[in-house]
Coordinates of C-alpha atoms in Angstrom, one line a residue:
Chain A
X55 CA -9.5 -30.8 -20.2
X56 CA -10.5 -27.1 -20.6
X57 CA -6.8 -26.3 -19.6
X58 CA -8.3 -22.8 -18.1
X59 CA -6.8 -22.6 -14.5
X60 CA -8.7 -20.1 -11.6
X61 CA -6.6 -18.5 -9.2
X62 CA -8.0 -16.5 -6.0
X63 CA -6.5 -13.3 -5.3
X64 CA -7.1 -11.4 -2.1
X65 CA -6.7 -7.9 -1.1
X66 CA -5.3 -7.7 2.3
X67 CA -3.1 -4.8 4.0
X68 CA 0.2 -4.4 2.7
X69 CA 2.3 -6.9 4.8
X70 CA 4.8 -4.0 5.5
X71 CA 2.5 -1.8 7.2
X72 CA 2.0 -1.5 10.9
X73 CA -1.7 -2.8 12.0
X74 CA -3.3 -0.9 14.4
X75 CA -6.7 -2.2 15.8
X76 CA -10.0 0.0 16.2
X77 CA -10.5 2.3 19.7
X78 CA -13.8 0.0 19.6
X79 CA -11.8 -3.6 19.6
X80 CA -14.3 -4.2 16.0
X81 CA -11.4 -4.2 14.0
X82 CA -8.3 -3.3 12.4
X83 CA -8.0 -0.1 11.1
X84 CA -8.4 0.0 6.7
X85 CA -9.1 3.8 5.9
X86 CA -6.4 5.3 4.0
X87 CA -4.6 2.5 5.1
X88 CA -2.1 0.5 1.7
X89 CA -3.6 -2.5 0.3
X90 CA -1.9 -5.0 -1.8
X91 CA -2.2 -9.1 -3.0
X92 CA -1.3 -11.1 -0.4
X93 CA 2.4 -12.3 -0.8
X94 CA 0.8 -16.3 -0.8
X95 CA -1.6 -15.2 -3.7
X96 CA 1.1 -14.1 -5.6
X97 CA 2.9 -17.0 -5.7
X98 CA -0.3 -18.6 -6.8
X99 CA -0.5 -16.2 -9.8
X100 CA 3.2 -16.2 -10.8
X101 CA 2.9 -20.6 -10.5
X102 CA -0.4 -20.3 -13.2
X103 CA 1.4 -17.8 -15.6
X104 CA 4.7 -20.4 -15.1
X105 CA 2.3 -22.9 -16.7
X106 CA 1.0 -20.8 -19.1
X107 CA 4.4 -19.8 -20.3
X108 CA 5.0 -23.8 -20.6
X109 CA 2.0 -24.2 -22.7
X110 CA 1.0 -26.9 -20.2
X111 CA -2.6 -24.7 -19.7
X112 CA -4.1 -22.6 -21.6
X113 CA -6.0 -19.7 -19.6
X114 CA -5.4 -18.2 -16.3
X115 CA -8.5 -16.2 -14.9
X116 CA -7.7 -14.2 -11.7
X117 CA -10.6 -14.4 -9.5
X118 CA -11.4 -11.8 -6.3
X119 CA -14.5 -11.9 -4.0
X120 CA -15.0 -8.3 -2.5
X121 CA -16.0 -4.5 -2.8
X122 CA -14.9 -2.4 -5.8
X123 CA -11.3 -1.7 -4.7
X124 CA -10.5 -5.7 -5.4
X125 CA -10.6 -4.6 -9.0
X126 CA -7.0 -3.4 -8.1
X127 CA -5.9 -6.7 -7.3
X128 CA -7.0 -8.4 -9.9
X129 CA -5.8 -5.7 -12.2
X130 CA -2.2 -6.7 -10.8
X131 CA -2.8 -10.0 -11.6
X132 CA -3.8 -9.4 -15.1
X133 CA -0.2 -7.3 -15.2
X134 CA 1.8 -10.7 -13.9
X135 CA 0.1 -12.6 -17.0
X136 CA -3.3 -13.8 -16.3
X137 CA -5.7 -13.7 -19.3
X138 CA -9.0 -12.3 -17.4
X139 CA -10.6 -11.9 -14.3
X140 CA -13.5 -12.2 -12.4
X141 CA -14.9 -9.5 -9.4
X142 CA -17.4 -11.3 -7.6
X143 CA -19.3 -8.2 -6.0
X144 CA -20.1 -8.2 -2.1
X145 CA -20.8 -5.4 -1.0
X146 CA -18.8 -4.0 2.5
X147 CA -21.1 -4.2 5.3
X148 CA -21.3 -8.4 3.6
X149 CA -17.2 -8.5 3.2
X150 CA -16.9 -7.9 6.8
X151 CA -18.0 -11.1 7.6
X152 CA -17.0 -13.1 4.6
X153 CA -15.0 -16.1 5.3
X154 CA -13.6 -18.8 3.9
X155 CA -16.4 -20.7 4.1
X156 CA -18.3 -18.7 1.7
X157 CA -15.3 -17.9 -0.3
X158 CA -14.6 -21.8 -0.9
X159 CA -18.9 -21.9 -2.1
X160 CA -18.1 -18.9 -4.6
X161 CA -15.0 -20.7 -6.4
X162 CA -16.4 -23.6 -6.5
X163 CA -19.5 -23.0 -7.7
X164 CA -17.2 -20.2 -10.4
X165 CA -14.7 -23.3 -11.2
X166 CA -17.8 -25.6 -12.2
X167 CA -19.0 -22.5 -14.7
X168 CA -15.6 -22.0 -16.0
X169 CA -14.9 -25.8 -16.2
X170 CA -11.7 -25.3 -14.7
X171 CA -8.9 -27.6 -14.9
X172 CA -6.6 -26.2 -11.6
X173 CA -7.3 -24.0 -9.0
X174 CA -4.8 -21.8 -7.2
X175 CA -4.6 -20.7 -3.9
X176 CA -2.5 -18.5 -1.4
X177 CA -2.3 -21.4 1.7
X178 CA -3.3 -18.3 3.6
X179 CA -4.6 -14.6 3.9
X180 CA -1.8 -12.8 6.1
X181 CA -4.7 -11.1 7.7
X182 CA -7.0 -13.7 8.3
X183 CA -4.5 -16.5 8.6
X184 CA -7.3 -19.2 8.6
X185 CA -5.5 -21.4 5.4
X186 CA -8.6 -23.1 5.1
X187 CA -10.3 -21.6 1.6
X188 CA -8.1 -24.1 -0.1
X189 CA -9.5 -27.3 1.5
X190 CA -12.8 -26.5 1.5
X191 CA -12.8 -25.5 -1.8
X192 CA -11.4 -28.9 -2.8
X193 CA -14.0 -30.5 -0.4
X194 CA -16.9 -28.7 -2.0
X195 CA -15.8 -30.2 -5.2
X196 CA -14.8 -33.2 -4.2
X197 CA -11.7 -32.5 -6.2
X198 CA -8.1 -33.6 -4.5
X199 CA -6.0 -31.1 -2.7
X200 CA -1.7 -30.3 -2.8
X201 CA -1.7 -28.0 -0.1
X202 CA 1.6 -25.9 1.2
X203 CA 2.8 -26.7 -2.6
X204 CA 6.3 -26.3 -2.6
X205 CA 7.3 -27.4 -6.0
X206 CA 4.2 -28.6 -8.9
X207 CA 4.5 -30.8 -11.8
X208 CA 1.9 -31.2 -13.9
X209 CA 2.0 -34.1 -16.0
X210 CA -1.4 -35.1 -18.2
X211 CA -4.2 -36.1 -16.0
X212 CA -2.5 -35.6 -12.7
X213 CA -0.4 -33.1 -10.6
X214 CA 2.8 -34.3 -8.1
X215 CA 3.0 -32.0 -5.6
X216 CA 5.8 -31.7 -3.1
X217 CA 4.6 -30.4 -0.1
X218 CA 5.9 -28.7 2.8
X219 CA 4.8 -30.8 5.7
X220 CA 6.2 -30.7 9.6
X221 CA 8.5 -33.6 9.1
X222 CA 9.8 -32.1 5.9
X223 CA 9.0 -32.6 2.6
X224 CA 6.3 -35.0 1.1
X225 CA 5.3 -36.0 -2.7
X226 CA 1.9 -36.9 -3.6
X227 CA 0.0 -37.3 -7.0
X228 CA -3.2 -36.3 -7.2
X229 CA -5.4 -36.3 -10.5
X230 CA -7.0 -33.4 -12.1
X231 CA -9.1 -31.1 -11.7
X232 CA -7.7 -30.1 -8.3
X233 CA -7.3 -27.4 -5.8
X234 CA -3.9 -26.7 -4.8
X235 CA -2.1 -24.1 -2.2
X236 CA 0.5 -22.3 -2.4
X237 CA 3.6 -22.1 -0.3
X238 CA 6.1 -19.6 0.1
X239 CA 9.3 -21.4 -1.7
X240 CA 6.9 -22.8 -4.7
X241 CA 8.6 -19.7 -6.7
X242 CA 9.6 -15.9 -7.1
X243 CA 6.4 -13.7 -8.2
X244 CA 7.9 -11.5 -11.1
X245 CA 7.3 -7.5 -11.3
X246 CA 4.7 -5.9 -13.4
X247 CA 6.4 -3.9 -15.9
X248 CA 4.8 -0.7 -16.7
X249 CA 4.1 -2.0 -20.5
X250 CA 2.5 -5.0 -19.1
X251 CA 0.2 -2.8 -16.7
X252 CA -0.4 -0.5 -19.4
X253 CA -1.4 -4.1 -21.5
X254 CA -3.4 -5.4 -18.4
X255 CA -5.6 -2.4 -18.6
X256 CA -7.0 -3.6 -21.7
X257 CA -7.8 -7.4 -20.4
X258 CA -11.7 -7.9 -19.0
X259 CA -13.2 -8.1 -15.7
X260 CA -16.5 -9.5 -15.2
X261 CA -18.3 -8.9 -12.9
X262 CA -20.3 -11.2 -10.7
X263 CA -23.0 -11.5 -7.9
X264 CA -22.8 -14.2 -5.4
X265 CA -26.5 -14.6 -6.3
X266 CA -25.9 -15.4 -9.5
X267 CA -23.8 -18.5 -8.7
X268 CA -26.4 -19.5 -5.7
X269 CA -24.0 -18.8 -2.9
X270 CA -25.7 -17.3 0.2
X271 CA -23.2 -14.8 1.8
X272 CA -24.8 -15.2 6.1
X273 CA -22.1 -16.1 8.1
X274 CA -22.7 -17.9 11.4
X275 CA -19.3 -16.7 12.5
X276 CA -19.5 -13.3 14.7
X277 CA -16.2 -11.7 15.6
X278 CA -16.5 -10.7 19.5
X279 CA -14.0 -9.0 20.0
X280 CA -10.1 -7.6 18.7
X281 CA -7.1 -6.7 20.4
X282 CA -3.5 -5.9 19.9
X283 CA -1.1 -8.7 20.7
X284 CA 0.8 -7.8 24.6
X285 CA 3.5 -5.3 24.7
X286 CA 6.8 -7.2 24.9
X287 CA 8.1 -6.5 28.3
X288 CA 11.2 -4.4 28.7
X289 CA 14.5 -7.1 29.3
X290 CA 16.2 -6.9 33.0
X291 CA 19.8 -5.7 32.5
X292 CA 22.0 -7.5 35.4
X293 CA 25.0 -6.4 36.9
X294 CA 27.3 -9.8 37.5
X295 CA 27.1 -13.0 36.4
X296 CA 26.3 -14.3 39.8
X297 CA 22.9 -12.3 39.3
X298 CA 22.1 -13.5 35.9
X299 CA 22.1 -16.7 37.9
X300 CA 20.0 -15.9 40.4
X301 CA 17.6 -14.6 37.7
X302 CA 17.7 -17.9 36.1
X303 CA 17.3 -19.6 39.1
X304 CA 14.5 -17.2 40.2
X305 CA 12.3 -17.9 36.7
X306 CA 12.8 -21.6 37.1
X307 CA 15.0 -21.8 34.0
X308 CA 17.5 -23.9 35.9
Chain B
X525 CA 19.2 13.9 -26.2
X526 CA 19.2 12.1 -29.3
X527 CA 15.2 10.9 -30.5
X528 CA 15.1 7.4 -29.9
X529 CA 16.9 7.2 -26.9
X530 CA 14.3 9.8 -25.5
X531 CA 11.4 7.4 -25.2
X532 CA 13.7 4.7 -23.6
X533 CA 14.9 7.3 -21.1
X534 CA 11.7 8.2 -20.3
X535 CA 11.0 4.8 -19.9
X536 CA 13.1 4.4 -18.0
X537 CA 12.0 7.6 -15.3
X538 CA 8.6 6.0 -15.4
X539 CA 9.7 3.0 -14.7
X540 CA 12.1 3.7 -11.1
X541 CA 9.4 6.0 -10.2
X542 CA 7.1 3.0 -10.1
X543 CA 8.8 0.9 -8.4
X544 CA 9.8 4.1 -6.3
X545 CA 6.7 4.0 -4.4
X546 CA 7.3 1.1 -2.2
X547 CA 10.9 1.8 -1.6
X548 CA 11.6 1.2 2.5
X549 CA 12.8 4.7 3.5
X550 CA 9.9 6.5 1.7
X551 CA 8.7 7.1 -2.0
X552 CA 9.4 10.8 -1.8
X553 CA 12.7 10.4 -0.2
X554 CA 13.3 8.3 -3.5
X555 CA 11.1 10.6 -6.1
X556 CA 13.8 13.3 -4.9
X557 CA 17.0 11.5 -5.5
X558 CA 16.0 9.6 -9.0
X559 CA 15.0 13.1 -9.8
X560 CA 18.7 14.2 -8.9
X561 CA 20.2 11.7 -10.6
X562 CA 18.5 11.7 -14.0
X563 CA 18.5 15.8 -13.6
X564 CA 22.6 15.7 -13.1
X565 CA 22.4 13.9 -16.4
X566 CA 20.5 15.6 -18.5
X567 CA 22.7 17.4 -20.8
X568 CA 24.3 14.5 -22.1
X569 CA 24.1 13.9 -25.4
X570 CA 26.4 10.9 -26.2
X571 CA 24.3 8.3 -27.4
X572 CA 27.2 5.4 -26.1
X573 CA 27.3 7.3 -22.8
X574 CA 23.1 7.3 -22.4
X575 CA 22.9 3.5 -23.3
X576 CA 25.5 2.7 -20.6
X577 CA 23.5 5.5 -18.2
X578 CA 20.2 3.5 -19.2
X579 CA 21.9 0.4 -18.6
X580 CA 22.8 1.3 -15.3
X581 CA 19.0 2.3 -14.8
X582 CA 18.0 -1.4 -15.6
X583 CA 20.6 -2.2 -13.2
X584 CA 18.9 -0.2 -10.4
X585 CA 15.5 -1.6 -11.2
X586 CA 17.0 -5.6 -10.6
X587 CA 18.2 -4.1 -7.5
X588 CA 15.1 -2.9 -6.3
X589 CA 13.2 -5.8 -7.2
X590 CA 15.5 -8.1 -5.6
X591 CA 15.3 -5.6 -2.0
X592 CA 11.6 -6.0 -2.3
X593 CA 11.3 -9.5 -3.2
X594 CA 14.4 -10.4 -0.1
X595 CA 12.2 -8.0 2.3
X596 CA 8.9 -9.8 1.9
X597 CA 10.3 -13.0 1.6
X598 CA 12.5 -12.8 5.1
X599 CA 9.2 -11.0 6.4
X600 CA 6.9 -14.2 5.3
X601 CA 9.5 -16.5 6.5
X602 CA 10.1 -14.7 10.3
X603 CA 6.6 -14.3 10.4
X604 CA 5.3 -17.9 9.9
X605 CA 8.5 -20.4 9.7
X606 CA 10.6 -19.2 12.2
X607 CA 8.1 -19.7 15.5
X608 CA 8.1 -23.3 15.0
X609 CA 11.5 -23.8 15.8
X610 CA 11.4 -22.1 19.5

C-alpha cells in the first residue's frame, strides 16, 4: 500500500457569516464576502495528519477543485500538516455549476494517479449540504465507504469505522483503499501556527486541469431558482393563562 | 527588553494578531486592545517578569482557540444535530 492518503478540501463561506441571496434569486452573494475550509473538511484534514503523526500513512495530499482563490484552502491545509496539494483548475463560470457529481469523477480519477491508500472527506459542504461527494466517490471506485466517521481505526488492510447513524452508533470494517467521511465528533482540527504557515508556504501545489484526468465538467443539473428561508414570525404575547389556552386550543395543539 | 526574549515577544504579537482576526466582536476591536496591552508593557525589562507576561500570552492564545473551536462546534451541532430531535 502506497500509504499516501487524499483529502478534499472545499472553500465555502465562513460558517459565521450571514448569507444573503442575490436581488436576482441566482445566488448567494460571494464578493468581498469571507471564505474559509468548511468546518467537516477540517476534520478530515486534522483525522489524515492524526495518521501521519502515528506513522500509520505516510503522505497526506490536500486536494481542492476550483478557481484560483482555492489555493488558500489548500494552503491551510498544508499549515495543519499535509505534505502537498493538488488545485484542480475550473474556471468560475464552470465552478458555478460543479457538483458533486463531477467532484466525485475528479478524485477518483486523481486517487487512481496518486495510488491512494484512503481518501477523506467532509460528510458535507455547509453550503451545498448535498453529503454525497463521499459516496459517489467510493462508488466510482468501487472502493468501500465509512461515512459520518465518528471515530477511525486503521489496522493493516482494513479500516473500523464507527459511524454516527440515526439509531446511534454503528461499527463496520471495511478493507482498503476506501473513501471515508467525516463527522463532526471524529476530532478537534488543531490551529495553524504562524511558523507552520510560514513552513506551508514552502510545500507544492500542482496544478491540474479536469482535462487532463478525462473528467468532463457539463452538469445536467440547472439551479432555477434561490431564495431566503421565511421570516420567523413575531410570537403572540398573551395576557392570562385562560388565553394562552384558548390560543392552544385555537392552533389545534390541544 | 532583553535580546532573546525580543523575538519570542514579537512572536508572540504576531501570533494574537493572527488569531485576532476572527475574534467574534471584531478584529479591530481586538487589534486595539492587544495593542494596549503589549504597549502598557513595554518598558519592562525583567526577563522573569516578560517570561511570565509571555506565558500569560500563550495562555490567551489556548483561550482563543478554545472560543473558536466551542463557537463552530455548537454552531455545527445547532445547525445540523439539533433539528432532528423536534
Amino acid at each position: 500500500m502506497s500509504g499516501r492518503v487524499l483529502v478534499g478540501v472545499k472553500r465555502v463561506i465562513d460558517y459565521a457569516v450571514k448569507i444573503r441571496v442575490k436581488p436576482d434569486h441566482s445566488g448567494v452573494v460571494t464578493e468581498g464576502v469571507k471564505h474559509s475550509m468548511n468546518p467537516f473538511c477540517e476534520i478530515a484534514v486534522e483525522e489524515a495528519v492524526k495518521m501521519k503523526e502515528k506513522k500509520l500513512i505516510k503522505e497526506v495530499v490536500a486536494v481542492s477543485c476550483g478557481p484560483q482563490q482555492v489555493q488558500e484552502t489548500i494552503r491551510t491545509a498544508l499549515a495543519m500538516g499535509a505534505d502537498r496539494g493538488i488545485h484542480v483548475e475550473v474556471s468560475a463560470k464552470e465552478y458555478e455549476s460543479l457538483g458533486p457529481l463531477q467532484v466525485s469523477k475528479i478524485l477518483a480519477a486523481l486517487a487512481k494517479k496518486e495510488e491512494a491508500q484512503l481518501i477523506i472527506l467532509g460528510k458535507q459542504a455547509i453550503d451545498g449540504d448535498c453529503n454525497q461527494t463521499g459516496q459517489m466517490t467510493a462508488a466510482l471506485l468501487d472502493w468501500p465507504q465509512g461515512t459520518f466517521a465518528s471515530e477511525v481505526t486503521l489496522e493493516g488492510g482494513h479500516v473500523k469505522v464507527v459511524r454516527e447513524i440515526d439509531g446511534g452508533l454503528e461499527t463496520i470494517k471495511i478493507n482498503t483503499p476506501a473513501v471515508l467521511t467525516a463527522d463532526l465528533r471524529l476530532n478537534t482540527p488543531r490551529y495553524a501556527t504562524l511558523p507552520n504557515i510560514m513552513k506551508a508556504k514552502k510545500k507544492k501545489i500542482a496544478n491540474v486541469k479536469p482535462a487532463d484526468l478525462g473528467v468532463e465538467l457539463a452538469s445536467k443539473l440547472q439551479v432555477l431558482r434561490v431564495d431566503a428561508p421565511p421570516q420567523r414570525e413575531a410570537g403572540v404575547k398573551v395576557e392570562s393563562v385562560a388565553d394562552l389556552v384558548a390560543k392552544l386550543k385555537e392552533a389545534g395543539t390541544i | 527588553m532583553a535580546n532573546p526574549l525580543r523575538s519570542e515577544v514579537i512572536a508572540l504579537y504576531k501570533h494574537l494578531l493572527y488569531l485576532g482576526r476572527n475574534y467574534p466582536k471584531g478584529a479591530t476591536y481586538f487589534k486595539e486592545r492587544l495593542k494596549h496591552a503589549f504597549m502598557k508593557n513595554k518598558d519592562e525589562t525583567d526577563p522573569e517578569k516578560i517570561r511570565t507576561l509571555v506565558k500569560r500570552g500563550d495562555f490567551v492564545i489556548k483561550e482563543l482557540e478554545a472560543l473558536y473551536f466551542l463557537r463552530k462546534y455548537r454552531t455545527m451541532k445547532h445547525r445540523y444535530y439539533d433539528e432532528h430531535k423536534k
